[in-house]
Short mmCIF file of C-alpha atoms in Angstrom, two decimals:
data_model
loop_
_atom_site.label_atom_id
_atom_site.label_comp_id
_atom_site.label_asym_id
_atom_site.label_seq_id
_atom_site.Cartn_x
_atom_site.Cartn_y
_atom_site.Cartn_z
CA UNK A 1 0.00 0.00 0.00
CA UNK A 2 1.41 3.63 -0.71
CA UNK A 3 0.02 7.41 0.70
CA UNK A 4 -2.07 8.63 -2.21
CA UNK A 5 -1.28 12.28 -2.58
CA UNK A 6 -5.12 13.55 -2.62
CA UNK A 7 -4.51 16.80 0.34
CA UNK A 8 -2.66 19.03 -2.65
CA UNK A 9 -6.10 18.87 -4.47
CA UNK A 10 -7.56 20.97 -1.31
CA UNK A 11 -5.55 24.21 -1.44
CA UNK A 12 -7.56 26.05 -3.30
CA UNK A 13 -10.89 25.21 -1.76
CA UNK A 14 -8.72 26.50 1.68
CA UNK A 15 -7.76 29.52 0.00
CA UNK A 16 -11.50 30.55 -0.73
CA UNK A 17 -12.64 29.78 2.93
CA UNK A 18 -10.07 31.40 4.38
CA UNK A 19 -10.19 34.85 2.93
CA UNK A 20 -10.92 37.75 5.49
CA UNK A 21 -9.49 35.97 8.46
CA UNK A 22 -8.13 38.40 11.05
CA UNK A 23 -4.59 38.31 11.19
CA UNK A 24 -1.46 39.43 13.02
CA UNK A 25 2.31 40.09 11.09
CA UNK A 26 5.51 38.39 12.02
CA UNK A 27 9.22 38.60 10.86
CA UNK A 28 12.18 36.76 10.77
CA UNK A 29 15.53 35.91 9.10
CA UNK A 30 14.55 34.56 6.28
CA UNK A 31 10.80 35.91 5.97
CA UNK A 32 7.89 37.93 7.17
CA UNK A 33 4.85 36.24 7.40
CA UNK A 34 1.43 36.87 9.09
CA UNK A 35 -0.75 34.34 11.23
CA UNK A 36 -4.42 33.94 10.50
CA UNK A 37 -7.14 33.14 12.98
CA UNK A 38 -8.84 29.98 11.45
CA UNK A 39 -10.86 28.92 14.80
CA UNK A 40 -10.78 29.94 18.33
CA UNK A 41 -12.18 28.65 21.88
CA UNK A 42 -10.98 25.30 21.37
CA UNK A 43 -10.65 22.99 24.54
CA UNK A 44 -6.82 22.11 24.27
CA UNK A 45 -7.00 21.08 20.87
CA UNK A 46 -4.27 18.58 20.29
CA UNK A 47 -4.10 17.12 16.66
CA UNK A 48 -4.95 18.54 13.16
CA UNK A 49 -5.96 16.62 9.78
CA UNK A 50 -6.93 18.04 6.58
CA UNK A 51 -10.07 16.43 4.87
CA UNK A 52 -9.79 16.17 0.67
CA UNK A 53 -12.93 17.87 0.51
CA UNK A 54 -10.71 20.91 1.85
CA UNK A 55 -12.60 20.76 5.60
CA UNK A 56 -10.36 20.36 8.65
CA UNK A 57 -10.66 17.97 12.03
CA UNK A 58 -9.50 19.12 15.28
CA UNK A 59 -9.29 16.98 18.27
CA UNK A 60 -10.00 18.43 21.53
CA UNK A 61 -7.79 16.25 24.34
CA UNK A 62 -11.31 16.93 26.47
CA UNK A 63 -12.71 14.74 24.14
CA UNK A 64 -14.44 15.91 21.44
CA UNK A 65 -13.75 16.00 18.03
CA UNK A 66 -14.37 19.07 15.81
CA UNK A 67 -14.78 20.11 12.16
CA UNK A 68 -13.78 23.08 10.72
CA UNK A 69 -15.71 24.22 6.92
CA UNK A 70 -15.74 26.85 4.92
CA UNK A 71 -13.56 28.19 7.07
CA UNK A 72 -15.54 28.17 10.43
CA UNK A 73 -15.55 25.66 13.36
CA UNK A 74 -19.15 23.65 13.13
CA UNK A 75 -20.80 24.07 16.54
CA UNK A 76 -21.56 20.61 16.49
CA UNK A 77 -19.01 18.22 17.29
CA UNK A 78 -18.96 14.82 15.64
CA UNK A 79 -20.53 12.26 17.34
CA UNK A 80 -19.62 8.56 18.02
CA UNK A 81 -16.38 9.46 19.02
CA UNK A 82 -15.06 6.04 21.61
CA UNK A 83 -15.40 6.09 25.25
CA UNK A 84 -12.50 7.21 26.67
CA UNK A 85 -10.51 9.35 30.21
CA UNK A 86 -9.59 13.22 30.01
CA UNK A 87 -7.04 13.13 33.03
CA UNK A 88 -4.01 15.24 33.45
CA UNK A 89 -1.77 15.10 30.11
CA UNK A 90 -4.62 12.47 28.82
CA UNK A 91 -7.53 12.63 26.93
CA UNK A 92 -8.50 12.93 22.81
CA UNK A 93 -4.92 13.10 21.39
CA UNK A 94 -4.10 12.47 17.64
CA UNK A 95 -6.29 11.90 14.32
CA UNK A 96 -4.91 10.71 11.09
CA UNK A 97 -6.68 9.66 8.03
CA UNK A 98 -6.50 6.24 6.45
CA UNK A 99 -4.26 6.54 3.38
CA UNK A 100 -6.99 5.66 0.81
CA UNK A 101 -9.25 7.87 2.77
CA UNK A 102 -10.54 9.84 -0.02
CA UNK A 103 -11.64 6.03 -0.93
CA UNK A 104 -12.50 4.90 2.67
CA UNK A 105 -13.48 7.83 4.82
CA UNK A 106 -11.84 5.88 8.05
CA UNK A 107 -9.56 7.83 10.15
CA UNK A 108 -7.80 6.60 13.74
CA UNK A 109 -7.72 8.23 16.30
CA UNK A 110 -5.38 7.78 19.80
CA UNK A 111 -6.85 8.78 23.55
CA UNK A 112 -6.10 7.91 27.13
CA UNK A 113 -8.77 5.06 28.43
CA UNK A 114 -9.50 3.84 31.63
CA UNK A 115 -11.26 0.94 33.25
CA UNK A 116 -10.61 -0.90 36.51
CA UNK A 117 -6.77 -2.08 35.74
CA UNK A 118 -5.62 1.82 35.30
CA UNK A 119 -5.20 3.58 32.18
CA UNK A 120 -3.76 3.36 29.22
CA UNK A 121 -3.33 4.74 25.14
CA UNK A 122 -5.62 3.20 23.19
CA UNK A 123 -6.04 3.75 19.00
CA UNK A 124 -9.59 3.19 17.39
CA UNK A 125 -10.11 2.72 13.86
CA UNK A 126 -13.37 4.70 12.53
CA UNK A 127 -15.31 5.68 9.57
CA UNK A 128 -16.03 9.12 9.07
CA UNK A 129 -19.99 9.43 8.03
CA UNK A 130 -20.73 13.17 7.71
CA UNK A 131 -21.09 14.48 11.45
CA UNK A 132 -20.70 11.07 13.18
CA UNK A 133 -17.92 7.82 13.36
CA UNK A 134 -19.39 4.88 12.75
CA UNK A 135 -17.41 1.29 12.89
CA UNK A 136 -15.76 2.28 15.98
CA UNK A 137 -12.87 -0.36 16.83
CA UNK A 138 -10.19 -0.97 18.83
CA UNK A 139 -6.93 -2.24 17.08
CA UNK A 140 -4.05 -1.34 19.61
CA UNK A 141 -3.77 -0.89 23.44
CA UNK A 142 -0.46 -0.58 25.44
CA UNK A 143 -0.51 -3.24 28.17
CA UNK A 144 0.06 -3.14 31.32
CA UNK A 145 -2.37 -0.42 32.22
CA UNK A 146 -1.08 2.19 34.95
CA UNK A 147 -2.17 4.92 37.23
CA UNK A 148 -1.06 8.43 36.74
CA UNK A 149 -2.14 11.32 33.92
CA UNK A 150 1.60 11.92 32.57
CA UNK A 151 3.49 10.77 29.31
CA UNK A 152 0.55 9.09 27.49
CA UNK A 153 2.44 9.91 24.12
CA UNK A 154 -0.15 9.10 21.35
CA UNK A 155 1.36 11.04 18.38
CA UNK A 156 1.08 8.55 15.31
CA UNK A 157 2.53 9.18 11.65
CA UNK A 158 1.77 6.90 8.61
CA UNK A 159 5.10 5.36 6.28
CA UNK A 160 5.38 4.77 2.33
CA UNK A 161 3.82 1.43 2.79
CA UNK A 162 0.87 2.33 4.76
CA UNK A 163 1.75 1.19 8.07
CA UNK A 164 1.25 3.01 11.39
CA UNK A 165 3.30 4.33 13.60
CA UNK A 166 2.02 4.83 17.28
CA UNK A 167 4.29 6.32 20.10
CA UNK A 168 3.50 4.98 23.53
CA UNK A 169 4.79 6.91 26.61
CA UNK A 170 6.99 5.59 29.82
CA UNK A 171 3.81 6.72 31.68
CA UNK A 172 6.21 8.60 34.31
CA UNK A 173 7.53 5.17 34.87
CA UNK A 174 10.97 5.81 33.76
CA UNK A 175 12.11 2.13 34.06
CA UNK A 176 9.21 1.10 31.91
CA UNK A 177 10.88 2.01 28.68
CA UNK A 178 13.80 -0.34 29.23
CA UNK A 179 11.25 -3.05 30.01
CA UNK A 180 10.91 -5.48 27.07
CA UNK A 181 7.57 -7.15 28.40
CA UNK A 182 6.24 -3.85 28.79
CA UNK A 183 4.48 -1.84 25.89
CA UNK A 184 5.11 1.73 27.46
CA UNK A 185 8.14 3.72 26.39
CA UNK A 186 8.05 3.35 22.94
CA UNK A 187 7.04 3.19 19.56
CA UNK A 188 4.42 0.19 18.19
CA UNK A 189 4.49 -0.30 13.98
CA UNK A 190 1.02 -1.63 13.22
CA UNK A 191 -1.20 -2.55 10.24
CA UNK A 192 -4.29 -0.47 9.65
CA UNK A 193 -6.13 -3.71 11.07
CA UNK A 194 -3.90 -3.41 14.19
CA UNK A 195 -1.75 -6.63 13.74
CA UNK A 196 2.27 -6.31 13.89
CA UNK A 197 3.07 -4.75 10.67
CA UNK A 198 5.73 -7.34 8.22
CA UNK A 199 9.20 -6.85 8.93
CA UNK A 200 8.97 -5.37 12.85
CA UNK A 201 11.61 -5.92 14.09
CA UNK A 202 10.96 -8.30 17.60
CA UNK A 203 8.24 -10.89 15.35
CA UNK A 204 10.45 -13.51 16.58
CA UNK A 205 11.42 -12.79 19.93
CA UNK A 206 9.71 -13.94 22.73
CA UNK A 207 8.21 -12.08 25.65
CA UNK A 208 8.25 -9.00 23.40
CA UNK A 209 5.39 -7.07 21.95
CA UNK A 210 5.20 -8.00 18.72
CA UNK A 211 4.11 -4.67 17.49
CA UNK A 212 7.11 -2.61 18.89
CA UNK A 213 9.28 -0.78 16.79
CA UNK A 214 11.89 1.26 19.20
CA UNK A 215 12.33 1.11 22.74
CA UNK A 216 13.99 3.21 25.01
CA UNK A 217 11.25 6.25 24.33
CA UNK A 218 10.28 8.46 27.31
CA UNK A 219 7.08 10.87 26.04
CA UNK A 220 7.23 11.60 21.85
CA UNK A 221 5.03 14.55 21.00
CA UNK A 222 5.68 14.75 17.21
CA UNK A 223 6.14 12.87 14.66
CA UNK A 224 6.37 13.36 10.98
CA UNK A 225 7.37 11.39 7.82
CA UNK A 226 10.14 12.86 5.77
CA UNK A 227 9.17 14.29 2.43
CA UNK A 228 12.16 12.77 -0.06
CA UNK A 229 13.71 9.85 2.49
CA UNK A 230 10.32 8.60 4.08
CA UNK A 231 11.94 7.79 7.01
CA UNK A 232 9.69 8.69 9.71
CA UNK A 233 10.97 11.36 12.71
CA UNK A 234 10.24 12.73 16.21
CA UNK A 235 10.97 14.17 18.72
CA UNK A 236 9.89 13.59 22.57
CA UNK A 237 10.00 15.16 25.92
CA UNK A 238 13.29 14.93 28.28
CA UNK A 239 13.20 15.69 32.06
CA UNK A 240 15.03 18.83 32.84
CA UNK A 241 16.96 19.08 29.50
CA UNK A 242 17.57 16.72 26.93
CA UNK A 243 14.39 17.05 24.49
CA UNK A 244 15.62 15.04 21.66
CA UNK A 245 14.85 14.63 17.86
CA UNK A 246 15.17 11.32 16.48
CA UNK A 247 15.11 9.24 13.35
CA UNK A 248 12.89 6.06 13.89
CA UNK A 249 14.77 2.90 13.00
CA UNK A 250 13.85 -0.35 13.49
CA UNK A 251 14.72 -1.98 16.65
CA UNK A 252 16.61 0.86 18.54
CA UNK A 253 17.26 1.74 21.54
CA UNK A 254 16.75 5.46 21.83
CA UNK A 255 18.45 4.92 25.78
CA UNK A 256 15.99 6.43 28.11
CA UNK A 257 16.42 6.09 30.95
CA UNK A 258 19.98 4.69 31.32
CA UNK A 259 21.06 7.74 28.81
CA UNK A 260 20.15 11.55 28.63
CA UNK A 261 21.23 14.68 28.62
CA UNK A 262 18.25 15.81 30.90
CA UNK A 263 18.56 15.67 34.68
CA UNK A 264 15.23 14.96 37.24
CA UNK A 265 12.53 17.85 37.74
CA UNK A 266 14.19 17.86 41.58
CA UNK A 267 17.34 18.98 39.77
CA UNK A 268 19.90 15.23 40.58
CA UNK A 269 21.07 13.52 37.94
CA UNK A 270 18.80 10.89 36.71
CA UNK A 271 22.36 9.00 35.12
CA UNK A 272 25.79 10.42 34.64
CA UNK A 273 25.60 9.05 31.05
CA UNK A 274 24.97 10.43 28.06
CA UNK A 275 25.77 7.82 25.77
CA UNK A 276 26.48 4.16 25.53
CA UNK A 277 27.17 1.55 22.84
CA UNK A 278 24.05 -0.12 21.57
CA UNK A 279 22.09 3.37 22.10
CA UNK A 280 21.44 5.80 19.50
CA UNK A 281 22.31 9.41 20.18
CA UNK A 282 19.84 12.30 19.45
CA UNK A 283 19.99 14.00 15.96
CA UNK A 284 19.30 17.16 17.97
CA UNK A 285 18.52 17.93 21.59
CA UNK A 286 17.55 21.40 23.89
CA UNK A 287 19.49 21.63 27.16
CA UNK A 288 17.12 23.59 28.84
CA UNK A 289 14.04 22.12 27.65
CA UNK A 290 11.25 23.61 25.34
CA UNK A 291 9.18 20.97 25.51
CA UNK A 292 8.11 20.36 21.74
CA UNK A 293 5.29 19.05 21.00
CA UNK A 294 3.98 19.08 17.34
CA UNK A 295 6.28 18.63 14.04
CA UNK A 296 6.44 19.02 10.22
CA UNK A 297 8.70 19.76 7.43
CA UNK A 298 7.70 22.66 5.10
CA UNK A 299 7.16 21.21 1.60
CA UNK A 300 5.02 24.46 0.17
CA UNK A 301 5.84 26.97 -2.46
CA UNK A 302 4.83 30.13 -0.20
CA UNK A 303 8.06 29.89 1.69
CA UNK A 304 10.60 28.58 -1.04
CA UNK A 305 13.37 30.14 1.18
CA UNK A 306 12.10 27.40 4.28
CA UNK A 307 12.12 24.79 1.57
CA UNK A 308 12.86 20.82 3.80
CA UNK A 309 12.97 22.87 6.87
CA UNK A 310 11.62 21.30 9.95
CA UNK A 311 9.18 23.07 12.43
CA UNK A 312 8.84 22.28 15.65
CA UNK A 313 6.14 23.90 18.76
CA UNK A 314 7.16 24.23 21.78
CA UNK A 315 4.51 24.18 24.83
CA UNK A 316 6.99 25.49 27.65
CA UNK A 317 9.06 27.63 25.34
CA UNK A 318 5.94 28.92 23.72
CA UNK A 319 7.64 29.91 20.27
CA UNK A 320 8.01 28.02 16.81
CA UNK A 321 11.20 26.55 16.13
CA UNK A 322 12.74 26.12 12.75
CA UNK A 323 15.83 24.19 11.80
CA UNK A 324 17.65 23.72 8.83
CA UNK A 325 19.29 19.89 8.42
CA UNK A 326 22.09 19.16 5.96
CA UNK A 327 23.39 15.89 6.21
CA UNK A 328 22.14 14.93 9.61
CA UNK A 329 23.07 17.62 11.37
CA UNK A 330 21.38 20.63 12.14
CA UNK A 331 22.94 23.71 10.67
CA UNK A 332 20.76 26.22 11.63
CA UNK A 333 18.21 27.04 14.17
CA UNK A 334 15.80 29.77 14.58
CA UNK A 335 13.12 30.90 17.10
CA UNK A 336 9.56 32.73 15.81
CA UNK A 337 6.79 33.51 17.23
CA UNK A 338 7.92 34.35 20.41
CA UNK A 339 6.26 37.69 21.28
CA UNK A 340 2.76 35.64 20.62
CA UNK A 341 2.89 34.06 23.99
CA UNK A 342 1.63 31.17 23.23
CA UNK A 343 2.05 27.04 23.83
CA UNK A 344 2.34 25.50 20.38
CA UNK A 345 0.49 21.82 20.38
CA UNK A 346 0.51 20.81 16.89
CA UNK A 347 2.74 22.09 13.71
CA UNK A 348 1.35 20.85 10.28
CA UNK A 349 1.89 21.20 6.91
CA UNK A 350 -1.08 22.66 4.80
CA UNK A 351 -2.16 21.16 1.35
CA UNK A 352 -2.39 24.95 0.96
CA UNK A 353 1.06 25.48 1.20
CA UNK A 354 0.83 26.89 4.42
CA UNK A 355 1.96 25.84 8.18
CA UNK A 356 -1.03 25.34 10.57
CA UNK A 357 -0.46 25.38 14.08
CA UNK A 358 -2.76 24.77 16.73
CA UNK A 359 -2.34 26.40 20.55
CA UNK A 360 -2.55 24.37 24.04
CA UNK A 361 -5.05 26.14 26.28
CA UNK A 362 -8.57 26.27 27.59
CA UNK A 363 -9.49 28.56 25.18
CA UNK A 364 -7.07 27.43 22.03
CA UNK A 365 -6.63 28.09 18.65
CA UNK A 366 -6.11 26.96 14.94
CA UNK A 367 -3.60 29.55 12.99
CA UNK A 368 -2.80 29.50 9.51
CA UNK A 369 0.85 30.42 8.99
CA UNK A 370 1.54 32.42 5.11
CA UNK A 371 3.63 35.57 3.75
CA UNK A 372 3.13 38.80 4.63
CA UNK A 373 2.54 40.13 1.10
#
């Protein structure tokens, strides 16, 4: 199976909508640009996904899922949605659409779900009919469940071949992600049914998860496919320090907790190491921490000068961060929006051409990122 390319179809029905939206003006080093206000009043919305038909979903993480058309948020939110626990860092999290959606209508969607065991992320499978999901399924659930609201993860990205990739939190159970029995602290490659997709790499090793991918992962909050490679990236939470991006590869040990370059929130060393053999090192970390959550490369025309750049939000930061790779290394790294004051949740790339970004708070917001012109 392969990602149909239907969302470029979209940008000009986006285009129309979006005309008139109030706006405010930015610059930087390499361009000024201006953020519209798409939608507003959103209760922490958490994921984005743009519909062929050129409307928008939003996922609120207190559990509701919302359309936006013709440029305005539909009171209404979509019904059927599965049952499922808004507490602390949990709730609604991610939506991504099937890659033969246009075809399908069935989109999945990740959450925090509880029931007498503890909690746990889930992922549902669903079929979008108009202003409700019907076919509501389960197809993955990290085992053991746990107490505690933190490090639910829940950011999934689809590869080439149609298989999905779901990143599963330590749960603030730092040991967790070193524990092969254990399905927290890391990232699970699945079908679109929600068996182990072919060619994971732990099909034959016993007492493993079948579905893992990577261990050794302690909260990812992006994740993104890249546009000429298709390798898929992220990035995830340290403690105090030691954010990290990463390139997904099969079977590795991304180290935490027995390497970072973080330290605990009570400010002692969680490890005095920062690498070891059999452990992949960061492509990129922050020492202090900004706490990204949300990432995409630009792939548009409107910005040719941020051509294969990657964006990254930041929550505790509250800024946009974009970095130039070459070769595997990042070469250059620049801060925006940082006189807007506000926690970045989700970064995505617009069939429009533009970069949507959607802000963390009681009251959030969907933005529309394009030249000031």
């Amino acid at each position: 199976m392969t990602i149909t390319k239907h969302l470029a179809l979209t940008g000009g029905l986006l285009l129309i909508a979006l005309s008139g939206m109030a706006s405010q003006n930015f610059s930087s080093d390499k361009a000024d640009f201006r953020l519209e206000t798409v939608a507003e009043d959103l209760k922490h919305p958490w994921s984005l996904a743009f519909i062929p038909d050129g409307s928008m979903l939003v996922t609120e993480r207190e559990g509701q899922l919302r359309m936006i058309r013709d440029g305005a948020l539909v009171e209404e939110p979509i019904r059927g949605v599965p049952e499922l626990v808004v507490s602390g860092q949990g709730g609604l999290l991610d939506v991504i659409l099937h890659p033969d959606f246009e075809q399908n209508q069935v989109l999945f969607l990740s959450y925090a779900h509880r029931n007498s065991d503890g909690m746990t992320t889930r992922v549902a499978r669903a079929r979008l009919e108009d202003k409700r999901l019907a076919d509501v399924e389960v197809i993955f659930e990290a085992l053991p469940r746990s107490s505690g609201g933190r490090h639910f993860a829940g950011r999934m990205e689809f590869d080439q071949d149609g298989n999905l990739y779901v990143a599963v939190g330590d749960r603030g159970d730092m040991d967790r992600a070193q524990n092969d029995a254990d399905d927290a602290g890391g990232v699970h490659r699945i079908t679109t049914d929600g068996a182990p997709a072919p060619g994971n790499p732990f099909l034959d090793t016993s007492g493993v998860n079948e579905t893992f991918y990577t261990t050794g992962n302690r909260n990812i909050q992006g994740m993104t496919i890249h546009p000429e490679t298709g390798e898929i990236w992220s990035h995830e939470h340290g403690p105090r320090g030691g954010d990290e991006i990463n390139i997904i590869r099969a079977g590795t040990d991304y180290g935490w907790p027995t390497i970072t370059y973080g330290i605990d929130y009570s400010g002692l060393p969680i490890t005095d190491k920062t690498e070891k053999e059999g452990m992949a090192q960061p492509l990129h970390y922050w020492d202090p921490s900004i706490a990204p959550s949300g990432m995409a490369f630009y792939t548009g025309n409107r910005f040719p000068q941020w051509q294969g750049d990657l964006f990254v939000g930041a929550l505790k930061m509250r800024k946009l961060v974009r970095l130039s790779i070459h070769d595997g290394e990042v070469t250059e790294e620049e801060d925006l929006l940082t006189d807007l004051g506000e926690r970045i949740r989700d970064v995505r790339m617009g069939p429009d051409g533009a970069l949507w970004l959607l802000t963390d708070s009681p009251r959030g917001k969907v933005y529309r990122m394009v030249p000031d012109q």
